[in-house]
Short mmCIF file of C-alpha atoms and ligand atoms in Angstrom, two decimals:
data_model
loop_
_atom_site.label_atom_id
_atom_site.label_comp_id
_atom_site.label_asym_id
_atom_site.label_seq_id
_atom_site.Cartn_x
_atom_site.Cartn_y
_atom_site.Cartn_z
CA MET A 259 101.53 76.08 107.35
CA LYS A 260 98.81 78.47 108.51
CA ARG A 261 95.86 79.13 106.24
CA VAL A 262 94.78 82.70 105.53
CA PHE A 263 91.43 83.80 104.09
CA SER A 264 90.08 87.24 103.30
CA GLY A 265 87.57 88.88 101.02
CA VAL A 266 86.74 92.22 99.45
CA GLN A 267 83.35 93.26 98.09
CA PRO A 268 83.12 94.26 94.41
CA THR A 269 81.19 97.42 95.21
CA GLY A 270 83.42 99.97 93.52
CA ASN A 271 87.02 100.91 93.18
CA LEU A 272 89.23 100.16 96.14
CA HIS A 273 90.58 103.08 98.12
CA ILE A 274 93.78 103.53 100.09
CA GLY A 275 91.91 102.46 103.26
CA ASN A 276 91.20 99.07 101.72
CA TYR A 277 94.81 98.88 100.58
CA LEU A 278 96.53 99.91 103.82
CA GLY A 279 94.03 98.14 106.11
CA ALA A 280 93.72 94.90 104.20
CA LEU A 281 95.41 94.32 100.84
CA LYS A 282 98.91 95.24 101.91
CA GLN A 283 98.78 92.48 104.52
CA PHE A 284 97.41 90.06 101.91
CA VAL A 285 100.63 90.51 99.95
CA THR A 286 103.05 90.03 102.84
CA LEU A 287 101.21 86.98 104.15
CA GLN A 288 101.44 85.06 100.87
CA ASP A 289 105.08 84.15 101.47
CA ASP A 290 104.52 82.54 104.86
CA ALA A 291 101.06 81.04 104.66
CA GLU A 292 98.59 79.33 102.34
CA CYS A 293 96.51 82.31 101.28
CA ILE A 294 93.03 82.38 99.80
CA TYR A 295 91.69 85.72 98.58
CA CYS A 296 88.12 86.02 97.50
CA VAL A 297 86.02 88.57 95.63
CA VAL A 298 82.87 88.36 97.73
CA ASP A 299 80.24 89.09 95.09
CA MET A 300 77.38 87.50 97.08
CA HIS A 301 78.03 89.95 99.91
CA SER A 302 77.77 92.86 97.52
CA ILE A 303 74.15 92.05 96.59
CA THR A 304 73.04 92.70 100.17
CA VAL A 305 72.54 96.19 98.72
CA PRO A 306 71.17 96.70 95.19
CA GLN A 307 73.74 96.37 92.38
CA ASP A 308 73.53 96.99 88.66
CA PRO A 309 74.21 93.48 87.21
CA LYS A 310 76.40 94.76 84.35
CA LEU A 311 78.46 96.97 86.64
CA LEU A 312 78.80 94.18 89.19
CA LYS A 313 80.39 91.91 86.60
CA ASP A 314 82.91 94.66 85.81
CA HIS A 315 83.62 95.35 89.45
CA ILE A 316 84.32 91.67 90.13
CA LYS A 317 87.07 91.74 87.52
CA ASP A 318 88.31 95.11 88.77
CA ILE A 319 88.86 93.75 92.27
CA ALA A 320 90.49 90.56 91.02
CA ALA A 321 92.83 92.65 88.81
CA LEU A 322 93.59 94.95 91.73
CA TYR A 323 94.45 91.94 93.90
CA MET A 324 97.08 91.03 91.33
CA ALA A 325 98.14 94.63 90.71
CA VAL A 326 99.00 95.19 94.38
CA GLY A 327 101.23 92.14 94.27
CA ILE A 328 99.18 89.05 95.08
CA ASP A 329 100.78 86.31 93.05
CA PRO A 330 98.32 83.67 91.78
CA LYS A 331 101.12 81.11 91.86
CA LYS A 332 101.39 81.60 95.61
CA ALA A 333 97.82 82.51 96.60
CA ILE A 334 94.39 81.42 95.43
CA ILE A 335 92.32 84.24 93.92
CA PHE A 336 88.68 83.43 93.14
CA VAL A 337 85.09 84.67 93.05
CA GLN A 338 82.81 83.65 95.93
CA SER A 339 79.77 82.66 93.82
CA ASP A 340 81.95 80.25 91.81
CA VAL A 341 82.25 77.98 94.86
CA PRO A 342 78.84 76.64 95.97
CA GLY A 343 80.07 75.74 99.48
CA HIS A 344 79.75 79.37 100.62
CA ALA A 345 75.98 79.44 100.17
CA GLU A 346 75.59 75.93 101.53
CA LEU A 347 77.54 76.55 104.72
CA ASN A 348 75.86 79.93 105.07
CA TRP A 349 72.51 78.21 105.62
CA ILE A 350 73.86 75.80 108.21
CA LEU A 351 75.45 78.67 110.14
CA THR A 352 72.28 80.77 109.81
CA CYS A 353 70.43 78.05 111.68
CA ASN A 354 72.95 78.39 114.52
CA ALA A 355 73.15 82.18 114.73
CA TYR A 356 70.81 84.20 116.91
CA THR A 357 68.81 87.20 115.75
CA GLY A 358 69.87 88.95 118.98
CA GLU A 359 73.60 88.75 118.22
CA LEU A 360 73.08 89.73 114.59
CA SER A 361 71.05 92.78 115.56
CA ARG A 362 74.00 94.00 117.65
CA MET A 363 76.36 94.19 114.64
CA THR A 364 77.32 97.83 114.17
CA GLN A 365 77.79 97.50 110.39
CA PHE A 366 74.19 96.28 110.09
CA LYS A 367 72.93 99.05 112.32
CA GLN A 368 74.75 101.65 110.21
CA LYS A 369 73.64 100.26 106.86
CA ALA A 370 70.03 99.75 107.97
CA GLN A 371 69.81 103.14 109.66
CA GLY A 372 66.76 105.17 108.79
CA ARG A 373 65.01 102.31 107.01
CA GLU A 374 61.73 100.90 108.17
CA SER A 375 62.70 97.47 106.88
CA ALA A 376 66.09 96.20 105.65
CA PRO A 377 66.85 93.24 103.35
CA ALA A 378 67.29 90.04 105.36
CA GLY A 379 70.59 89.57 103.50
CA LEU A 380 71.98 92.71 105.07
CA PHE A 381 71.01 91.34 108.48
CA CYS A 382 72.58 87.94 107.74
CA TYR A 383 75.69 89.43 106.07
CA PRO A 384 78.06 88.46 108.92
CA VAL A 385 76.87 84.85 108.79
CA LEU A 386 77.87 84.59 105.13
CA MET A 387 81.21 86.09 106.09
CA ALA A 388 81.60 83.43 108.79
CA ALA A 389 80.79 80.78 106.17
CA ASP A 390 83.53 82.18 103.87
CA ILE A 391 86.07 81.86 106.64
CA LEU A 392 85.05 78.54 108.21
CA LEU A 393 84.66 76.81 104.83
CA TYR A 394 88.46 76.75 104.43
CA ASP A 395 89.58 75.77 107.95
CA THR A 396 91.06 79.26 108.13
CA ASP A 397 93.58 80.17 110.86
CA ILE A 398 94.09 83.88 110.11
CA VAL A 399 91.81 86.56 108.66
CA PRO A 400 93.59 89.81 107.71
CA VAL A 401 91.03 92.65 107.75
CA GLY A 402 90.60 96.28 108.69
CA ASN A 403 89.53 97.19 112.23
CA ASP A 404 85.93 97.70 111.17
CA GLN A 405 85.57 93.92 110.79
CA LYS A 406 86.56 93.02 114.37
CA GLN A 407 82.99 92.40 115.47
CA HIS A 408 82.32 90.11 112.51
CA ILE A 409 85.43 88.07 113.28
CA GLU A 410 84.25 87.70 116.88
CA LEU A 411 80.90 86.43 115.64
CA THR A 412 82.67 83.94 113.36
CA ARG A 413 84.65 82.64 116.31
CA ASP A 414 81.52 82.42 118.48
CA LEU A 415 79.71 80.41 115.80
CA ALA A 416 82.65 78.03 115.34
CA ILE A 417 83.01 77.46 119.10
CA ARG A 418 79.25 77.05 119.55
CA ILE A 419 79.03 74.41 116.83
CA ASN A 420 82.20 72.63 117.98
CA ASN A 421 80.72 72.38 121.48
CA LYS A 422 77.40 71.10 120.24
CA TYR A 423 78.40 68.80 117.37
CA GLY A 424 82.02 67.91 118.17
CA GLU A 425 85.18 69.35 116.53
CA THR A 426 83.89 70.72 113.23
CA PHE A 427 85.59 74.04 112.58
CA VAL A 428 88.98 75.62 113.05
CA VAL A 429 88.49 78.72 115.24
CA PRO A 430 90.07 81.60 113.27
CA GLU A 431 91.80 84.76 114.44
CA GLY A 432 91.63 88.25 112.99
CA ARG A 433 94.86 90.00 111.98
CA PHE A 434 94.86 93.78 112.06
CA VAL A 435 97.64 96.12 110.95
CA LYS A 436 98.96 98.76 113.33
CA SER A 437 99.23 101.62 110.92
CA GLY A 438 96.44 102.07 108.39
CA ALA A 439 93.97 99.71 110.08
CA ARG A 440 91.45 102.52 110.02
CA VAL A 441 92.03 105.18 107.39
CA MET A 442 89.59 108.03 107.90
CA ALA A 443 87.67 110.06 105.31
CA LEU A 444 89.63 113.09 104.08
CA ASP A 445 86.63 115.41 104.29
CA ASP A 446 85.48 114.10 107.67
CA PRO A 447 88.26 112.46 109.69
CA THR A 448 85.77 111.20 112.28
CA SER A 449 84.27 108.64 109.88
CA LYS A 450 86.14 105.90 108.02
CA MET A 451 87.17 106.27 104.40
CA SER A 452 84.52 104.42 102.44
CA LYS A 453 83.87 103.37 98.84
CA SER A 454 80.25 104.25 99.12
CA ALA A 455 80.49 107.80 100.57
CA PRO A 456 78.92 110.29 98.13
CA ASN A 457 81.82 112.79 98.21
CA GLU A 458 84.59 111.65 95.82
CA MET A 459 87.01 113.94 97.67
CA SER A 460 86.51 111.92 100.86
CA ARG A 461 88.71 109.15 99.51
CA ILE A 462 91.68 108.31 97.31
CA SER A 463 90.96 105.38 95.05
CA LEU A 464 93.83 103.16 93.97
CA LEU A 465 93.12 104.09 90.34
CA ASP A 466 92.80 107.86 90.85
CA GLU A 467 94.74 110.22 88.58
CA PRO A 468 97.49 112.31 90.23
CA SER A 469 95.38 115.49 89.76
CA LYS A 470 92.47 113.98 91.73
CA ILE A 471 94.84 112.73 94.45
CA LYS A 472 96.29 116.23 94.75
CA LYS A 473 92.87 117.86 94.95
CA ALA A 474 91.60 115.46 97.63
CA ILE A 475 94.69 115.76 99.84
CA MET A 476 95.07 119.53 99.51
CA ARG A 477 91.40 119.93 100.47
CA ALA A 478 91.58 117.45 103.37
CA THR A 479 90.05 118.71 106.60
CA THR A 480 92.62 119.65 109.25
CA ASP A 481 92.34 122.16 112.13
CA SER A 482 93.35 125.72 112.90
CA GLU A 483 96.19 124.97 115.35
CA GLY A 484 98.84 124.82 112.65
CA VAL A 485 101.02 122.29 114.48
CA ILE A 486 101.88 118.90 112.94
CA ARG A 487 101.30 116.51 115.79
CA TYR A 488 99.63 113.10 116.09
CA ASP A 489 96.60 113.46 118.37
CA ILE A 490 93.55 111.49 117.23
CA GLU A 491 91.23 113.04 119.82
CA ASN A 492 91.95 116.70 119.15
CA LYS A 493 93.52 116.60 115.70
CA PRO A 494 91.84 113.75 113.79
CA GLY A 495 92.52 115.27 110.35
CA VAL A 496 96.26 115.84 110.79
CA SER A 497 96.60 112.47 112.55
CA ASN A 498 94.92 110.74 109.62
CA LEU A 499 97.31 112.40 107.14
CA LEU A 500 100.27 111.37 109.28
CA SER A 501 99.02 107.76 109.44
CA ILE A 502 98.61 107.58 105.67
CA TYR A 503 102.02 109.16 105.15
CA SER A 504 103.61 106.73 107.60
CA ALA A 505 101.99 103.69 106.01
CA PHE A 506 103.09 104.66 102.48
CA SER A 507 106.58 105.87 103.34
CA GLY A 508 107.59 103.39 106.03
CA LYS A 509 108.61 106.30 108.30
CA THR A 510 107.17 106.26 111.81
CA VAL A 511 104.72 108.94 112.91
CA GLU A 512 107.36 110.21 115.39
CA GLU A 513 109.88 110.57 112.56
CA LEU A 514 107.35 112.54 110.55
CA GLU A 515 106.47 114.78 113.50
CA ALA A 516 110.16 115.59 113.87
CA GLN A 517 110.61 116.12 110.12
CA TYR A 518 107.71 118.60 109.96
CA GLN A 519 108.36 120.41 113.21
CA GLY A 520 107.69 124.12 112.77
CA GLN A 521 106.21 123.65 109.28
CA GLY A 522 102.65 124.30 108.11
CA TYR A 523 100.01 121.84 106.88
CA GLY A 524 100.62 122.91 103.26
CA ASN A 525 104.08 121.31 103.19
CA LEU A 526 102.88 118.12 104.80
CA LYS A 527 100.04 117.85 102.30
CA LYS A 528 102.26 118.61 99.30
CA ASP A 529 104.71 115.88 100.27
CA LEU A 530 101.91 113.44 101.02
CA VAL A 531 100.56 113.98 97.49
CA GLU A 532 103.95 112.96 96.10
CA VAL A 533 104.34 109.95 98.38
CA THR A 534 100.82 108.74 97.50
CA VAL A 535 101.12 109.28 93.74
CA ASN A 536 104.45 107.41 93.72
CA ALA A 537 103.06 104.53 95.77
CA LEU A 538 100.05 104.10 93.49
CA ALA A 539 101.79 104.49 90.11
CA PRO A 540 103.12 100.90 89.83
CA ILE A 541 99.76 99.48 90.99
CA GLN A 542 97.95 101.46 88.30
CA GLU A 543 100.36 100.36 85.61
CA ARG A 544 100.04 96.69 86.47
CA PHE A 545 96.24 97.01 86.71
CA LYS A 546 96.08 98.23 83.10
CA GLU A 547 98.09 95.22 81.92
CA ILE A 548 95.94 92.67 83.74
CA ARG A 549 92.37 93.95 83.72
CA TYR A 550 91.41 92.96 80.16
CA SER A 551 93.81 90.04 79.77
CA ASP A 552 92.99 86.34 79.35
CA GLU A 553 95.35 85.78 82.24
CA LEU A 554 92.81 87.26 84.66
CA VAL A 555 90.02 84.93 83.53
CA ASN A 556 92.33 81.94 83.75
CA VAL A 557 93.54 82.90 87.23
CA LEU A 558 89.93 83.11 88.46
CA LYS A 559 88.92 79.80 86.86
CA ASP A 560 91.93 78.04 88.31
CA GLY A 561 91.36 79.77 91.67
CA ALA A 562 87.75 78.55 91.87
CA GLU A 563 88.88 74.97 91.21
CA ARG A 564 91.58 75.12 93.85
CA ALA A 565 89.23 76.74 96.38
CA ASN A 566 86.55 74.16 95.69
CA ALA A 567 89.00 71.35 96.25
CA ILE A 568 89.62 72.67 99.78
CA ALA A 569 85.96 73.48 100.49
CA GLU A 570 84.41 70.18 99.42
CA PRO A 571 85.92 67.95 102.12
CA VAL A 572 85.11 70.59 104.76
CA MET A 573 81.48 70.68 103.60
CA LYS A 574 81.39 66.88 103.68
CA ARG A 575 82.64 66.94 107.27
CA VAL A 576 80.09 69.59 108.28
CA LYS A 577 77.17 67.71 106.73
CA GLU A 578 78.31 64.55 108.45
CA ARG A 579 78.39 66.28 111.86
CA PHE A 580 74.90 67.70 111.34
CA GLY A 581 73.46 64.44 110.02
CA LEU A 582 72.52 66.00 106.69
CA GLY A 583 72.01 63.99 103.49
CA LEU A 584 72.05 60.24 102.92
P1 ATP B 858 82.51 100.54 102.17
O1 ATP B 858 83.72 101.43 102.31
O2 ATP B 858 81.72 100.82 100.94
O3 ATP B 858 81.73 100.42 103.42
P2 ATP B 858 84.39 98.62 102.59
O4 ATP B 858 85.53 99.20 101.85
O5 ATP B 858 84.32 98.76 104.06
O6 ATP B 858 83.09 99.14 101.91
P3 ATP B 858 85.18 96.01 101.73
O7 ATP B 858 85.46 96.33 100.33
O8 ATP B 858 84.56 94.70 101.92
O9 ATP B 858 84.21 97.08 102.37
O10 ATP B 858 86.52 96.13 102.59
C1 ATP B 858 87.66 95.43 102.21
C2 ATP B 858 88.67 95.47 103.30
O11 ATP B 858 89.12 96.81 103.51
C3 ATP B 858 88.17 94.98 104.66
O12 ATP B 858 89.16 94.17 105.24
C4 ATP B 858 87.98 96.24 105.46
O13 ATP B 858 88.15 96.03 106.82
C5 ATP B 858 89.07 97.13 104.90
N1 ATP B 858 88.71 98.55 105.01
C6 ATP B 858 87.61 99.17 104.53
N2 ATP B 858 87.64 100.49 104.80
C7 ATP B 858 88.78 100.72 105.48
C8 ATP B 858 89.39 101.89 106.04
N3 ATP B 858 88.84 103.08 105.93
N4 ATP B 858 90.58 101.76 106.67
C9 ATP B 858 91.19 100.55 106.77
N5 ATP B 858 90.67 99.41 106.28
C10 ATP B 858 89.49 99.47 105.64
N1 LTN B 859 82.79 91.86 105.45
C1 LTN B 859 83.99 92.23 104.80
C2 LTN B 859 84.21 91.53 103.49
C3 LTN B 859 84.24 90.04 103.67
C4 LTN B 859 85.30 89.30 104.29
C5 LTN B 859 84.89 87.93 104.23
C6 LTN B 859 86.49 89.65 104.89
C7 LTN B 859 83.31 89.15 103.30
N2 LTN B 859 83.69 87.88 103.62
C8 LTN B 859 85.69 86.92 104.77
C9 LTN B 859 87.29 88.63 105.42
C10 LTN B 859 86.89 87.29 105.37
C11 LTN B 859 83.91 93.75 104.62
O1 LTN B 859 82.86 94.31 104.55
N3 LTN B 859 85.00 94.40 104.56
#
């Protein structure tokens, strides 16, 4: 059975980009593979966090994992900082990563933009991500397209160490969805939908009220052509709406183009509001049941134990290869 690992940062409420690009795959994979899903709290402190809020956000993400359909009986759900192997392996990988390759990471360049000096953690972020993945002998990593470069780095590190120290790591592969792998911001369809963008109307969070969803979609940036056609280059706004619609409804983009032929953007948007509200309603209901339950705490405790049981022998193997310890 293949092993799957992925993580989400507890930096705020998840949006439909996170869901369509990553979480939806998490759910389908759990029936065919051994899945490990992590709340990567140590990644989130690469930028300043309010400690009280962080604790809440960790539970929010874990509850959302379950609310979207990840079943703790099938998959492991846990919090990164509860398993010490992540930090331990992170250091060993850091010693094998080059500053040159890390400085080429586009996510780092974006997040450090305009600063004279950035936290070293932000620079080393992809190494910690590689540690998360390699610590579990992971075969498959389901992520959004924006993480492609980090997956490549993880593979490079694994191959480099295997060549130098003998077979140590499984070399993982990224898994990207076709539709929804890059959901764009509603107010600016040339940049990706993001949790941290200042404009609330740029995104639809999984826990948004129907009125907010309606407002954000009806205000979404389109163009003046008035034709519903998928064309990322010339019509990024309409194309983004079609992609979201397709991902939530299961209809292909071609089917939607045919369905809306000769109609205006208003109709498309109105229907997309309905499709989105209906898709999110069951997630929101389940979230409310789980978020403040004892079940959530128990799932995370049990998850950390199960994750640790997989990580420990891998760490032992790694230390052995490197000649560390007694
Ligand atoms: P931020 O948006 O604040 O930069 P993020 O959402 O990119 O944060 P994570 O929470 O770690 O960061 O992302 C979780 C998962 O969601 C990752 O697999 C990521 O690739 C995916 N993801 C994030 N944004 C999008 C998007 N707009 N479209 C598709 N997938 C996305
Ligand atoms: N870097 C990812 C989050 C992340 C992750 C991971 C994803 C941290 N560790 C391990 C997959 C596997 C992000 O910013 N979206």
